[in-house]
XYZ file of N, CA and C in Angstrom:
381
model
N -14.702 -10.710 7.559
C -14.200 -10.644 6.169
C -13.925 -9.314 6.097
N -12.933 -8.947 5.514
C -12.762 -7.450 5.154
C -12.544 -7.634 3.452
N -13.177 -6.786 2.691
C -13.144 -6.616 1.350
C -12.350 -5.215 1.110
N -11.543 -5.499 0.187
C -10.394 -4.110 -0.176
C -10.514 -4.139 -1.837
N -10.646 -2.681 -2.174
C -10.771 -2.586 -3.560
C -9.909 -1.301 -3.857
N -8.740 -1.463 -4.761
C -8.035 -0.587 -4.913
C -8.692 0.115 -6.277
N -7.843 1.571 -6.442
C -8.487 2.369 -7.928
C -7.156 3.311 -7.960
N -6.760 3.754 -8.878
C -5.818 4.975 -8.926
C -4.759 4.506 -9.865
N -4.593 3.446 -10.183
C -3.460 2.923 -11.000
C -3.504 3.320 -12.528
N -2.414 3.690 -13.234
C -2.510 3.916 -14.538
C -1.124 4.046 -15.130
N -0.901 4.596 -16.168
C 0.369 4.733 -16.835
C 0.793 6.221 -16.765
N 1.900 6.419 -16.698
C 2.623 7.580 -16.556
C 3.768 7.604 -16.764
N 4.513 9.043 -17.353
C 5.731 9.448 -17.652
C 6.753 9.390 -16.387
N 7.658 9.079 -16.486
C 8.513 9.312 -15.308
C 8.672 10.839 -15.124
N 8.553 10.950 -13.571
C 8.355 12.002 -13.140
C 6.964 12.572 -12.790
N 6.055 11.645 -13.213
C 4.451 12.072 -12.982
C 4.178 11.316 -11.446
N 2.843 11.759 -11.338
C 2.080 11.247 -9.934
C 0.920 10.543 -10.202
N 0.903 9.597 -9.322
C -0.497 8.715 -9.070
C -0.990 9.017 -7.528
N -2.477 8.852 -7.561
C -2.722 8.676 -6.066
C -3.733 7.275 -6.201
N -2.998 6.064 -5.319
C -3.982 4.976 -5.219
C -4.805 5.337 -4.224
N -5.828 4.366 -4.132
C -7.192 4.460 -3.072
C -7.440 2.992 -2.681
N -7.576 2.758 -1.521
C -8.181 1.411 -1.121
C -9.470 1.662 -0.309
N -10.819 1.228 -1.021
C -11.694 1.460 -0.067
C -11.800 0.131 0.658
N -12.059 0.094 1.980
C -12.186 -0.961 2.764
C -14.017 -1.450 3.191
N -14.293 -2.503 3.030
C -15.735 -2.742 3.356
C -15.715 -3.815 4.418
N -16.840 -4.148 4.887
C -17.088 -5.256 5.751
C -16.695 -5.252 6.916
N -16.169 -6.457 7.689
C -15.796 -6.137 9.133
C -14.119 -5.519 9.298
N -14.327 -4.274 8.994
C -13.050 -3.599 9.056
C -12.349 -3.575 10.349
N -11.151 -3.581 10.602
C -10.409 -3.692 11.560
C -9.377 -2.492 11.668
N -10.157 -1.431 12.092
C -9.790 0.061 12.240
C -8.792 0.097 13.110
N -8.390 -1.000 14.092
C -7.335 -0.733 15.154
C -6.033 -1.535 14.315
N -6.088 -2.007 13.221
C -5.024 -2.404 12.778
C -4.109 -2.029 11.804
N -3.167 -2.491 11.336
C -2.399 -1.841 10.325
C -2.666 -2.094 8.847
N -2.516 -1.026 7.953
C -2.741 -1.419 6.662
C -1.665 -0.709 6.105
N -1.322 -1.458 4.866
C -0.193 -1.171 4.024
C -0.465 -1.430 2.308
N 0.539 -0.987 1.633
C 0.537 -1.224 0.143
C 1.840 -2.167 0.027
N 2.019 -2.998 -0.839
C 2.745 -3.857 -1.343
C 2.625 -3.649 -2.805
N 3.584 -4.034 -3.374
C 3.782 -4.452 -5.080
C 4.887 -5.772 -5.507
N 4.637 -5.855 -6.455
C 4.873 -6.927 -7.128
C 5.225 -6.791 -8.804
N 6.704 -6.934 -9.349
C 6.891 -6.522 -10.470
C 7.165 -8.076 -10.802
N 6.921 -8.042 -12.344
C 7.111 -9.382 -12.915
C 8.173 -10.198 -12.759
N 8.298 -11.190 -12.336
C 9.636 -12.036 -12.056
C 10.279 -11.740 -10.491
N 9.464 -11.109 -9.831
C 10.332 -10.512 -8.422
C 9.303 -10.973 -7.432
N 9.887 -10.927 -6.169
C 8.639 -11.099 -5.029
C 7.850 -9.818 -4.647
N 7.006 -10.146 -4.122
C 5.959 -8.886 -3.461
C 6.702 -8.407 -2.362
N 7.034 -6.944 -2.568
C 7.496 -6.081 -1.537
C 6.855 -4.965 -0.884
N 7.096 -4.944 0.419
C 6.284 -3.718 1.127
C 6.682 -2.609 0.520
N 5.710 -1.504 0.486
C 6.113 -0.297 0.122
C 5.877 0.644 1.321
N 4.950 0.702 2.031
C 4.557 1.451 2.835
C 3.511 1.023 3.760
N 3.443 1.543 5.184
C 2.596 0.881 6.187
C 1.888 2.050 6.787
N 1.053 1.703 7.531
C 0.417 2.753 8.273
C -0.581 2.252 9.456
N -0.185 2.859 10.685
C -0.940 2.238 11.767
C -2.228 3.050 12.084
N -3.249 2.402 12.672
C -4.776 3.035 13.035
C -4.917 4.481 13.436
N -3.370 4.948 14.118
C -3.571 6.281 14.521
C -2.423 7.144 13.357
N -2.391 6.638 12.353
C -1.851 7.451 11.235
C -0.132 7.580 10.956
N 0.237 6.672 12.132
C 1.550 6.590 12.079
C 2.173 5.522 11.071
N 2.959 6.367 9.992
C 3.628 5.736 8.698
C 4.677 5.147 8.924
N 5.146 4.220 7.977
C 6.451 3.840 7.395
C 6.528 3.545 5.794
N 7.685 4.231 5.615
C 7.871 4.042 4.246
C 8.975 3.250 3.748
N 9.084 2.644 2.677
C 10.260 1.941 2.487
C 11.224 2.707 1.883
N 12.745 2.402 1.996
C 13.679 3.208 1.503
C 13.561 3.364 0.330
N 13.435 2.508 -0.692
C 13.313 2.653 -2.335
C 12.415 3.897 -2.568
N 11.180 4.493 -1.629
C 10.354 5.457 -2.138
C 10.312 6.286 -1.287
N 11.287 6.331 -0.189
C 11.150 7.443 0.750
C 11.430 8.829 0.183
N 10.458 9.870 0.428
C 10.529 11.112 0.001
C 9.860 11.305 -1.353
N 9.283 10.238 -1.696
C 8.434 10.347 -3.160
C 6.888 9.675 -2.795
N 6.931 8.914 -2.069
C 5.515 8.034 -1.993
C 5.107 8.550 -0.252
N 4.020 9.120 -0.281
C 3.048 9.045 1.153
C 1.968 8.193 1.248
N 1.855 7.606 2.689
C 0.910 6.904 2.812
C -0.211 7.326 3.951
N -1.347 7.327 3.910
C -2.322 7.796 4.657
C -3.760 7.325 4.787
N -4.400 7.399 5.701
C -5.804 6.741 5.561
C -6.884 7.660 6.519
N -7.917 7.269 6.029
C -9.092 7.966 6.627
C -10.068 7.068 7.381
N -9.953 6.791 8.447
C -10.780 5.699 9.264
C -12.285 5.944 9.222
N -12.482 7.036 8.977
C -13.944 7.711 8.988
C -14.516 6.664 7.664
N -13.953 7.093 6.389
C -14.480 6.762 5.249
C -13.778 5.400 4.957
N -12.961 4.426 5.689
C -12.590 3.443 5.524
C -11.748 3.265 4.091
N -10.788 4.372 4.235
C -9.834 4.180 2.745
C -8.555 4.397 3.120
N -7.594 3.726 2.338
C -6.284 4.024 2.489
C -5.766 4.484 0.956
N -4.873 5.206 1.323
C -4.342 6.131 -0.081
C -2.585 5.673 -0.092
N -2.233 6.120 -1.366
C -0.677 6.010 -1.540
C -0.452 7.166 -2.674
N 0.094 8.168 -2.163
C 0.429 9.424 -3.057
C 1.946 9.094 -3.592
N 1.835 8.718 -4.718
C 3.153 8.627 -5.476
C 3.494 9.678 -6.447
N 4.628 10.534 -6.247
C 5.195 11.579 -6.857
C 6.629 11.197 -7.126
N 7.183 11.977 -8.301
C 8.296 11.839 -9.103
C 8.709 10.028 -9.134
N 7.475 9.498 -10.079
C 7.488 8.162 -10.331
C 8.657 7.710 -11.329
N 9.262 6.787 -10.988
C 10.272 6.106 -11.893
C 9.923 4.680 -12.655
N 10.636 4.454 -13.595
C 10.425 3.120 -14.382
C 10.495 2.226 -13.456
N 11.446 2.169 -12.488
C 11.347 0.833 -11.508
C 10.244 0.794 -10.301
N 9.378 1.788 -10.415
C 8.212 1.585 -9.570
C 7.163 0.824 -10.344
N 7.315 0.389 -11.540
C 6.467 -0.165 -12.671
C 6.351 -1.703 -11.651
N 4.626 -1.745 -11.700
C 4.556 -2.981 -10.550
C 2.722 -2.955 -10.491
N 2.708 -4.289 -10.148
C 0.908 -4.238 -9.464
C 1.120 -3.989 -8.196
N 0.087 -3.117 -7.770
C 0.167 -2.475 -6.490
C -0.894 -3.155 -5.427
N -0.714 -3.734 -4.452
C -1.776 -4.330 -3.618
C -2.139 -3.549 -2.291
N -3.146 -3.207 -1.942
C -3.797 -2.798 -0.690
C -3.885 -3.813 0.330
N -3.516 -3.956 1.363
C -3.560 -4.883 2.022
C -3.814 -4.611 3.812
N -4.581 -5.305 4.511
C -4.898 -5.186 5.934
C -4.377 -6.447 6.764
N -4.100 -6.131 8.178
C -3.495 -6.955 9.100
C -4.604 -7.413 9.842
N -4.539 -8.540 10.387
C -5.659 -8.662 11.466
C -5.192 -8.921 12.514
N -3.923 -8.553 12.802
C -3.244 -8.768 14.064
C -2.016 -7.698 14.595
N -1.563 -6.942 13.417
C -0.604 -6.008 13.486
C -1.169 -4.702 13.790
N -0.601 -3.979 14.857
C -0.769 -2.703 15.101
C -0.037 -1.661 14.289
N 1.300 -2.012 14.022
C 1.731 -1.376 13.074
C 3.254 -2.090 12.907
N 3.785 -1.854 11.736
C 5.056 -2.480 11.233
C 5.889 -1.988 10.422
N 7.372 -1.658 10.794
C 8.119 -0.928 9.841
C 8.165 -1.567 8.316
N 8.468 -0.437 7.230
C 8.229 -1.203 5.943
C 9.327 -1.978 5.739
N 10.442 -1.979 6.310
C 11.503 -2.760 6.161
C 11.151 -4.465 6.463
N 10.160 -4.231 7.455
C 9.576 -5.607 8.258
C 8.311 -6.059 7.594
N 7.756 -5.422 6.589
C 6.593 -5.909 5.901
C 6.621 -7.038 5.369
N 5.729 -8.195 5.766
C 5.680 -9.648 5.656
C 4.243 -9.704 4.769
N 3.921 -10.181 3.661
C 2.848 -10.534 3.281
C 1.995 -11.545 4.022
N 2.714 -12.202 4.904
C 1.959 -13.287 5.561
C 1.483 -12.647 6.772
N 1.932 -11.486 7.045
C 1.286 -10.856 8.129
C -0.076 -9.850 8.020
N -0.690 -10.189 6.539
C -1.477 -9.298 6.090
C -2.793 -10.222 5.655
N -3.748 -10.448 6.495
C -4.941 -11.596 6.064
C -5.716 -11.060 4.931
N -6.027 -9.729 4.716
C -6.804 -9.212 3.618
C -5.908 -8.477 2.389
N -6.629 -8.765 1.347
C -6.031 -8.073 0.017
C -6.858 -7.869 -0.896
N -6.208 -6.623 -1.549
C -7.194 -6.212 -2.627
C -6.657 -6.991 -4.010
N -7.558 -6.802 -5.187
C -7.075 -7.434 -6.119
C -6.043 -6.695 -7.034
N -5.508 -5.682 -6.616
C -4.129 -5.295 -7.123
C -4.642 -4.203 -8.374
N -3.608 -3.209 -8.388
C -3.973 -1.925 -9.690
C -2.648 -1.881 -10.223
N -2.324 -2.060 -11.548
C -1.555 -1.756 -11.888
C -0.970 -0.403 -12.498
N 0.467 0.011 -12.099
C 1.240 1.233 -12.120
C 2.430 0.881 -13.225
N 2.308 1.747 -14.307
C 3.337 1.670 -15.605
C 3.981 2.919 -15.429
N 5.102 2.986 -15.313
C 5.929 4.346 -15.435
C 6.880 4.220 -16.661
N 6.814 5.240 -17.591
C 7.382 4.811 -18.865
C 8.678 6.282 -18.845
N 9.791 6.001 -19.767
C 10.514 7.013 -19.755
C 9.684 8.155 -20.755
C-alpha cells in the first residue's frame, strides 16, 4: 500500500502562486507514474499533470505554461508549482500514484489508472 499526503493548498488572489506537495510513504512504486488531478464542484475529476519516474512531465493544455510538475524520488515527494493562478483553477487537488503506468500524457490521464490517492487539498483563487 502507498499512502499519499498533500499539502500546500490555500486561498490566493488571481495571479498568485502556490506550491503543492505530496509526500508518499509505504510501499512506494518509484518506477511508476505519479500525477495531479483536480475536481471542481459539479465537474468531473480531470488530470492536470503527470510525471514519470525519470522526471518526464506532461501538463494539461489548460495549465500549460503556468504549472510545473516535479518529483524527488529520494524524498518520495511530488510537487506541483502553480503560477499565475486563475479563478478557474479553483478546485480540490489530488495527488495520485499509479501501480502500472510508467508514463501517461496529461490528455489521457484517467483516474482509473491510478491506484493510490491522497485526501486532497483545496485551492481557491479569487479575483
